PDB file of C-alpha atoms and ligand atoms in Angstrom:
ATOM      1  CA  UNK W   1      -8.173  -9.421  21.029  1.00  0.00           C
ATOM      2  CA  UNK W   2      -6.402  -9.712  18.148  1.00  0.00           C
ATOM      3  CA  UNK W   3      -5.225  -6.810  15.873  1.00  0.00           C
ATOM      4  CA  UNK W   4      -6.830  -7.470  12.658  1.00  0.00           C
ATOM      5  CA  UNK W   5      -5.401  -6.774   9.384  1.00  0.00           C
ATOM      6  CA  UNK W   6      -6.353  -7.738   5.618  1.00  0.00           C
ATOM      7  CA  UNK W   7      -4.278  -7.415   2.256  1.00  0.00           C
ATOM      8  CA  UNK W   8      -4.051  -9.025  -1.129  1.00  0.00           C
ATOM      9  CA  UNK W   9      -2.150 -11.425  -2.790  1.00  0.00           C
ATOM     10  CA  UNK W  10      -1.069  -9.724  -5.831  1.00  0.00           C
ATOM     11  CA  UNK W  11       0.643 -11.570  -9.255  1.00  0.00           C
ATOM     12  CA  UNK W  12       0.962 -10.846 -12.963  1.00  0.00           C
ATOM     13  CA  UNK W  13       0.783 -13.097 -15.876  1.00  0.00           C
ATOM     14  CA  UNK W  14       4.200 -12.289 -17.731  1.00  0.00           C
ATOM     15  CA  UNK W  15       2.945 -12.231 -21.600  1.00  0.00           C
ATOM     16  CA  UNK W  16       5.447 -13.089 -23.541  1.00  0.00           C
ATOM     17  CA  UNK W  17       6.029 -16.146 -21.047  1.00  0.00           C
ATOM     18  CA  UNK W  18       7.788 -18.458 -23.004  1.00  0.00           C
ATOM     19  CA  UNK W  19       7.039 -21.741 -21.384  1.00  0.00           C
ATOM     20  CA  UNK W  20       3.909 -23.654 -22.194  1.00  0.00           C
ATOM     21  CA  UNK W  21       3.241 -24.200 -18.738  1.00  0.00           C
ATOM     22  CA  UNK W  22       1.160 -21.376 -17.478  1.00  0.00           C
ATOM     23  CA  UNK W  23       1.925 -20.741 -14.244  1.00  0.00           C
ATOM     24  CA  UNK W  24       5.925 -20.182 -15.146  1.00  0.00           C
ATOM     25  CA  UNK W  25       4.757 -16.662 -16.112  1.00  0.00           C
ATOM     26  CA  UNK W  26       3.552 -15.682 -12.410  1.00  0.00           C
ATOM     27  CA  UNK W  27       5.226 -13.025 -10.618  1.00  0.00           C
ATOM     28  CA  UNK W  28       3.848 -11.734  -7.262  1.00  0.00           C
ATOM     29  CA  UNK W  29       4.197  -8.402  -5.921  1.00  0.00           C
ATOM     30  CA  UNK W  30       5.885  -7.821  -2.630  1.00  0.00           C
ATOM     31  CA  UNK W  31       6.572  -4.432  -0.691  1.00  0.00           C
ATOM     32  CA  UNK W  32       9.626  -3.677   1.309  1.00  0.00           C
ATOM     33  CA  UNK W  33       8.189  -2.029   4.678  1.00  0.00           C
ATOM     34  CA  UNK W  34      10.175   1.410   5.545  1.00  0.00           C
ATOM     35  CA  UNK W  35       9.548   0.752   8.736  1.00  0.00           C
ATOM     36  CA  UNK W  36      11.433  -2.151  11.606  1.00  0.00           C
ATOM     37  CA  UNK W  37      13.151  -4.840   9.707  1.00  0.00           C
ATOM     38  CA  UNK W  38      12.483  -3.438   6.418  1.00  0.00           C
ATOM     39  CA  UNK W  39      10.467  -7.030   5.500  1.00  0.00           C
ATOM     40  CA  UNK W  40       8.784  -8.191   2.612  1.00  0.00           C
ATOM     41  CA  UNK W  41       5.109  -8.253   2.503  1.00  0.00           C
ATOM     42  CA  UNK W  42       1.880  -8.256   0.254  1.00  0.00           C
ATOM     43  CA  UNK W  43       0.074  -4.821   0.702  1.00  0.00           C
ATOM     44  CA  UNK W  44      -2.380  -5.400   3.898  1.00  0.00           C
ATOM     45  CA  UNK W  45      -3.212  -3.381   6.257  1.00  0.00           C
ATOM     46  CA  UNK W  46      -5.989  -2.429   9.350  1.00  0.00           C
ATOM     47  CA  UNK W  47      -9.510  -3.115   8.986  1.00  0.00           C
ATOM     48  CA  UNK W  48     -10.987   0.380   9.779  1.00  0.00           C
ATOM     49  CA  UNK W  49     -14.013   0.808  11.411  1.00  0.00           C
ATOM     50  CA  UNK W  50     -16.996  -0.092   9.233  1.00  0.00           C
ATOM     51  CA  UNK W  51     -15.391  -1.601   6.574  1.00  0.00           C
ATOM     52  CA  UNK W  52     -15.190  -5.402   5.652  1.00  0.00           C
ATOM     53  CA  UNK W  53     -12.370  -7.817   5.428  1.00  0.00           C
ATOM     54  CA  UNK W  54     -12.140  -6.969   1.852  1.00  0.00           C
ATOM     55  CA  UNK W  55     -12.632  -3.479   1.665  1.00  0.00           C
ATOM     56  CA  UNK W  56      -9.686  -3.538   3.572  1.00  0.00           C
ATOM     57  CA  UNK W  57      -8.115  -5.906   1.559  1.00  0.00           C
ATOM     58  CA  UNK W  58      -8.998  -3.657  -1.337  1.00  0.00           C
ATOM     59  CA  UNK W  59      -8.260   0.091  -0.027  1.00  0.00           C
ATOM     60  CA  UNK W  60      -5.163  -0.879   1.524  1.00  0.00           C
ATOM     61  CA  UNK W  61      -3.675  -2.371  -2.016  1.00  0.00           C
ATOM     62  CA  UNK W  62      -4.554   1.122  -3.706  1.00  0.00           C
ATOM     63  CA  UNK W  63      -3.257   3.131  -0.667  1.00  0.00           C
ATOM     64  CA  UNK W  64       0.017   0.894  -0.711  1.00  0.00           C
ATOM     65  CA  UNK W  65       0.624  -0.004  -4.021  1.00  0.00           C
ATOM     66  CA  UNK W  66      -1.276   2.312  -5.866  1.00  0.00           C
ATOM     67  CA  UNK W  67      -3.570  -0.432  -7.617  1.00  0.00           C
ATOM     68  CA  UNK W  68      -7.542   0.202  -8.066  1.00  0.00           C
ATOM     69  CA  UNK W  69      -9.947  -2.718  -7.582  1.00  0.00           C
ATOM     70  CA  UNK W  70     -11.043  -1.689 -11.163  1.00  0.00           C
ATOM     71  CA  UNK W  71      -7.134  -2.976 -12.536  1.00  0.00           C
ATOM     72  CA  UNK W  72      -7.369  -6.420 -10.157  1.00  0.00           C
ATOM     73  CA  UNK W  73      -9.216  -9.609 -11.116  1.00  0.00           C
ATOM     74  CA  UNK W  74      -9.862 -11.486  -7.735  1.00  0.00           C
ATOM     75  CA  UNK W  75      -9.779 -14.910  -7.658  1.00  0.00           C
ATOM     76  CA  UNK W  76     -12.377 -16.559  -6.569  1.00  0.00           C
ATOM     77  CA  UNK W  77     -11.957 -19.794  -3.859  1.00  0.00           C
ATOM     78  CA  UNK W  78      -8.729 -18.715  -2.306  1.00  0.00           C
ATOM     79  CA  UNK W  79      -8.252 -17.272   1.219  1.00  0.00           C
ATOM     80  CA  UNK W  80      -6.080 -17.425   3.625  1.00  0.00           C
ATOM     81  CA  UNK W  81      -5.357 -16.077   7.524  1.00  0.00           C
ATOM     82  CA  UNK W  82      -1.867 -15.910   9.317  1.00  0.00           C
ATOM     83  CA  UNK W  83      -1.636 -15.570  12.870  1.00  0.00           C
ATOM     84  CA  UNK W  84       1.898 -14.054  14.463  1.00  0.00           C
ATOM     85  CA  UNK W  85       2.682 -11.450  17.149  1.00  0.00           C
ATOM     86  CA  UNK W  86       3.540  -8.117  16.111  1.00  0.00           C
ATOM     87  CA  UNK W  87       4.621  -5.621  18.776  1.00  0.00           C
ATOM     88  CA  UNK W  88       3.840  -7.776  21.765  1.00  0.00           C
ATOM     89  CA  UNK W  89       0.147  -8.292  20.345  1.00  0.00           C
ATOM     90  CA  UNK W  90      -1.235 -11.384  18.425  1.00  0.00           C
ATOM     91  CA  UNK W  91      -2.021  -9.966  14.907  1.00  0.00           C
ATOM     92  CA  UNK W  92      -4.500 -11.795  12.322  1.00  0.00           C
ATOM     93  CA  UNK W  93      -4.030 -11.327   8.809  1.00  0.00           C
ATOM     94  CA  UNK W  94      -6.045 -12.093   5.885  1.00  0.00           C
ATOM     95  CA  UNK W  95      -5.021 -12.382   2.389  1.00  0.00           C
ATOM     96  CA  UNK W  96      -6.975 -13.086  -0.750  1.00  0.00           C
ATOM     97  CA  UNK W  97      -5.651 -13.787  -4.343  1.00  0.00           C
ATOM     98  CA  UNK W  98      -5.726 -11.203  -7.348  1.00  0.00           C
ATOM     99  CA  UNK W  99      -4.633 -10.722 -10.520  1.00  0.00           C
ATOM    100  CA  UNK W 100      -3.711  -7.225 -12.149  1.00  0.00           C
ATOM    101  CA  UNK W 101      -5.462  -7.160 -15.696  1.00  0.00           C
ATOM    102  CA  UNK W 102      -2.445  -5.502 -17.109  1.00  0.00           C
ATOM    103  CA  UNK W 103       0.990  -7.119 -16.606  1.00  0.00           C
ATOM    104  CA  UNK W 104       2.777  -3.524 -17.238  1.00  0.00           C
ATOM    105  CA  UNK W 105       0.319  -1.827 -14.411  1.00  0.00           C
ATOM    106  CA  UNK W 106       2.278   1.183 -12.630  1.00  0.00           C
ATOM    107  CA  UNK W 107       2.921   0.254  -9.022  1.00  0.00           C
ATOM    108  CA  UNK W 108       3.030   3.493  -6.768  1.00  0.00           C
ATOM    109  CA  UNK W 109       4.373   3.145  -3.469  1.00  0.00           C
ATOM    110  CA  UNK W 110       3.022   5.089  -0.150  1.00  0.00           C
ATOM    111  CA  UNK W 111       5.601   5.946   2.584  1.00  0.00           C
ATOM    112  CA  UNK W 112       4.755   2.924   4.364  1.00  0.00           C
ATOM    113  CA  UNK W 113       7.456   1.073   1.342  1.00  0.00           C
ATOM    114  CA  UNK W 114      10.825   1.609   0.306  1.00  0.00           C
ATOM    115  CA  UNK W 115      10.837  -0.450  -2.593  1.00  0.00           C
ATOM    116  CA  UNK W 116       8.921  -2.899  -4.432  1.00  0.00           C
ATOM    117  CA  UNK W 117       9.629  -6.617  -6.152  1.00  0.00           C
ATOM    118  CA  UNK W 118       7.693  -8.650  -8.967  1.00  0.00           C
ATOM    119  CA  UNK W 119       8.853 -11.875  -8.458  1.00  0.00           C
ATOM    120  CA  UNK W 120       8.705 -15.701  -9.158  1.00  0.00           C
ATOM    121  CA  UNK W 121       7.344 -18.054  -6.804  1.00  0.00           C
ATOM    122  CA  UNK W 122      10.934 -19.150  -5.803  1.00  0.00           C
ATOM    123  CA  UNK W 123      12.614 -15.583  -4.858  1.00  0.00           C
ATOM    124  CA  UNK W 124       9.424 -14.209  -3.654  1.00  0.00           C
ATOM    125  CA  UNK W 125       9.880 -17.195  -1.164  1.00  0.00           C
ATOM    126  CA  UNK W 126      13.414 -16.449  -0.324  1.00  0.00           C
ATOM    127  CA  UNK W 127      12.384 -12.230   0.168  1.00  0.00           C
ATOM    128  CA  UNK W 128       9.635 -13.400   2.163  1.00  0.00           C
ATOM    129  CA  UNK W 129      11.525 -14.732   5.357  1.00  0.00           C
ATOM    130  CA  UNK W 130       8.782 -15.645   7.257  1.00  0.00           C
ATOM    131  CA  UNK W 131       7.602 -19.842   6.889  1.00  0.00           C
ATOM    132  CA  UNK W 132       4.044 -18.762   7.278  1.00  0.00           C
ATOM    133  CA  UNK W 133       4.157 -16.403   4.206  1.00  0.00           C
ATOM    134  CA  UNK W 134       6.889 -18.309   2.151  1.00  0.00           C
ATOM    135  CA  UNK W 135       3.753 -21.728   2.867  1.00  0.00           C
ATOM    136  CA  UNK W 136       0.810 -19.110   1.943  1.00  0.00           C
ATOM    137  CA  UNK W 137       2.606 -18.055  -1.531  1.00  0.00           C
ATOM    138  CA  UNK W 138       3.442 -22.110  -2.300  1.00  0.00           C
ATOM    139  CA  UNK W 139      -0.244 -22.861  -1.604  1.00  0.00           C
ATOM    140  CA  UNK W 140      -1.828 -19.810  -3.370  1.00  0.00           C
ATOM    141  CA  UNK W 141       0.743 -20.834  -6.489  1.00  0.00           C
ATOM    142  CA  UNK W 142      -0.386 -24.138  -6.333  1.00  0.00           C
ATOM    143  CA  UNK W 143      -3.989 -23.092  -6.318  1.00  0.00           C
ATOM    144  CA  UNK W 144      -3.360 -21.261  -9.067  1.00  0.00           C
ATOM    145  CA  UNK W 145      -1.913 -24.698 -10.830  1.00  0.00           C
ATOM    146  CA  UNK W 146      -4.519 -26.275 -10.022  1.00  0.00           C
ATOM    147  CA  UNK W 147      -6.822 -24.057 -11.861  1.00  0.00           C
ATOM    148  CA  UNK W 148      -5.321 -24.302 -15.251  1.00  0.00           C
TER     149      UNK W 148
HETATM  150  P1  AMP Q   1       3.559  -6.382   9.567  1.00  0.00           P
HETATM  151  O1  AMP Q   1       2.459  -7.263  10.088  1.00  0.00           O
HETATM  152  O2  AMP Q   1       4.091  -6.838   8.242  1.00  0.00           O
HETATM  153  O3  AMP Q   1       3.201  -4.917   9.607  1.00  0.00           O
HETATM  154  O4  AMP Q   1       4.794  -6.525  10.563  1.00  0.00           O
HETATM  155  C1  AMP Q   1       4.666  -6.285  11.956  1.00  0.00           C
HETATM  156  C2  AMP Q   1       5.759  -7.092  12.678  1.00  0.00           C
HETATM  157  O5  AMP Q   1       5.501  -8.497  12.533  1.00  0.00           O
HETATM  158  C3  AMP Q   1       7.155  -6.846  12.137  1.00  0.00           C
HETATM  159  O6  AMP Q   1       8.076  -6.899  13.214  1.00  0.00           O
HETATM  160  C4  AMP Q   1       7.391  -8.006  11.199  1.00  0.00           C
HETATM  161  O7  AMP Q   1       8.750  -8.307  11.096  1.00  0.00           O
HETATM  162  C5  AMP Q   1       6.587  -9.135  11.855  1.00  0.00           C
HETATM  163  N1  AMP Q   1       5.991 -10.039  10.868  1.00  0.00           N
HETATM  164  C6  AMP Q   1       5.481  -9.691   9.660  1.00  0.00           C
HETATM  165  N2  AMP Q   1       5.004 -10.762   9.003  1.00  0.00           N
HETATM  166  C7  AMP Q   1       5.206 -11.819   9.812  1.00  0.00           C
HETATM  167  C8  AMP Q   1       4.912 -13.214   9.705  1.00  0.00           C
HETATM  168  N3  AMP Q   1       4.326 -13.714   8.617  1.00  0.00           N
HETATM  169  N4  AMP Q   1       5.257 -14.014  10.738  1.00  0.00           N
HETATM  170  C9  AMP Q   1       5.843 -13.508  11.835  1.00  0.00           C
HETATM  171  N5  AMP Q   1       6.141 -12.192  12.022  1.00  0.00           N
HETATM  172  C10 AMP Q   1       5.828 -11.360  11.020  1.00  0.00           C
END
């Protein structure tokens, strides 16, 4: 079976944006792992036993970023899963979308991260190697578009 993990998509809205077009003011939040290839990577983590998908999702922001639910707005109508193998095992991984309610929210990191990024759709790609993240962030920015 699969090793199962679940995180959270995590942007700002920069406000002092000074386009008119909404979505130039996104920045999402990625991690840079401490451990292996030091990657870049939403906050996600194991489903522990008992808890849902989103609990997870939830518990493993504030444990890795430091973020409560109570400072996140979660968008509604976006999910997505990735499947790759990590350490010789297939590994599922589900991310949902959410906003922090405050744009200057402190981001504390857990020894699991070296360093942390808010970016723009474009260089979050680029830190993001892998195609199956880079496609995720271009489809949850678009979904985002779409919304406005
Ligand atoms: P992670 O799932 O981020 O804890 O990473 C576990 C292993 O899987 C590491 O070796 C990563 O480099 C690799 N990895 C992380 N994300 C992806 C992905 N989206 N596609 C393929 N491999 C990945």
């Amino acid at each position: 079976m699969a090793v199962r993990a679940c995180g959270l998509i995590i942007y700002r809205r920069l406000q002092s944006a000074p386009s008119s077009k909404v979505t130039d003011g996104i920045e999402y939040l990625l991690l840079q792992t401490s451990y292996g290839t030091h990657h870049w990577t939403p906050p996600k983590g194991h489903v522990d036993a008992g808890e849902d998908d989103l609990q997870t999702a939830f518990r493993e922001t504030q444990e890795e970023a430091g973020l409560q639910a109570s400072q996140l707005t979660l968008i509604e109508g976006y999910k997505k899963e990735l499947h790759y193998p990590a350490h010789g095992k297939p590994k599922t991984v589900v991310y949902w979308l959410a906003e922090v309610k405050d744009c200057n929210t402190e981001i504390k990191l857990s020894e699991e991260h070296q360093a942390f990024q808010w970016l723009k759709l474009e260089d979050a790609c680029k830190f993001a190697e892998y195609e199956d993240m880079q496609a995720t962030l271009k489809e949850a920015h678009e979904f985002l578009c779409s919304k406005k």
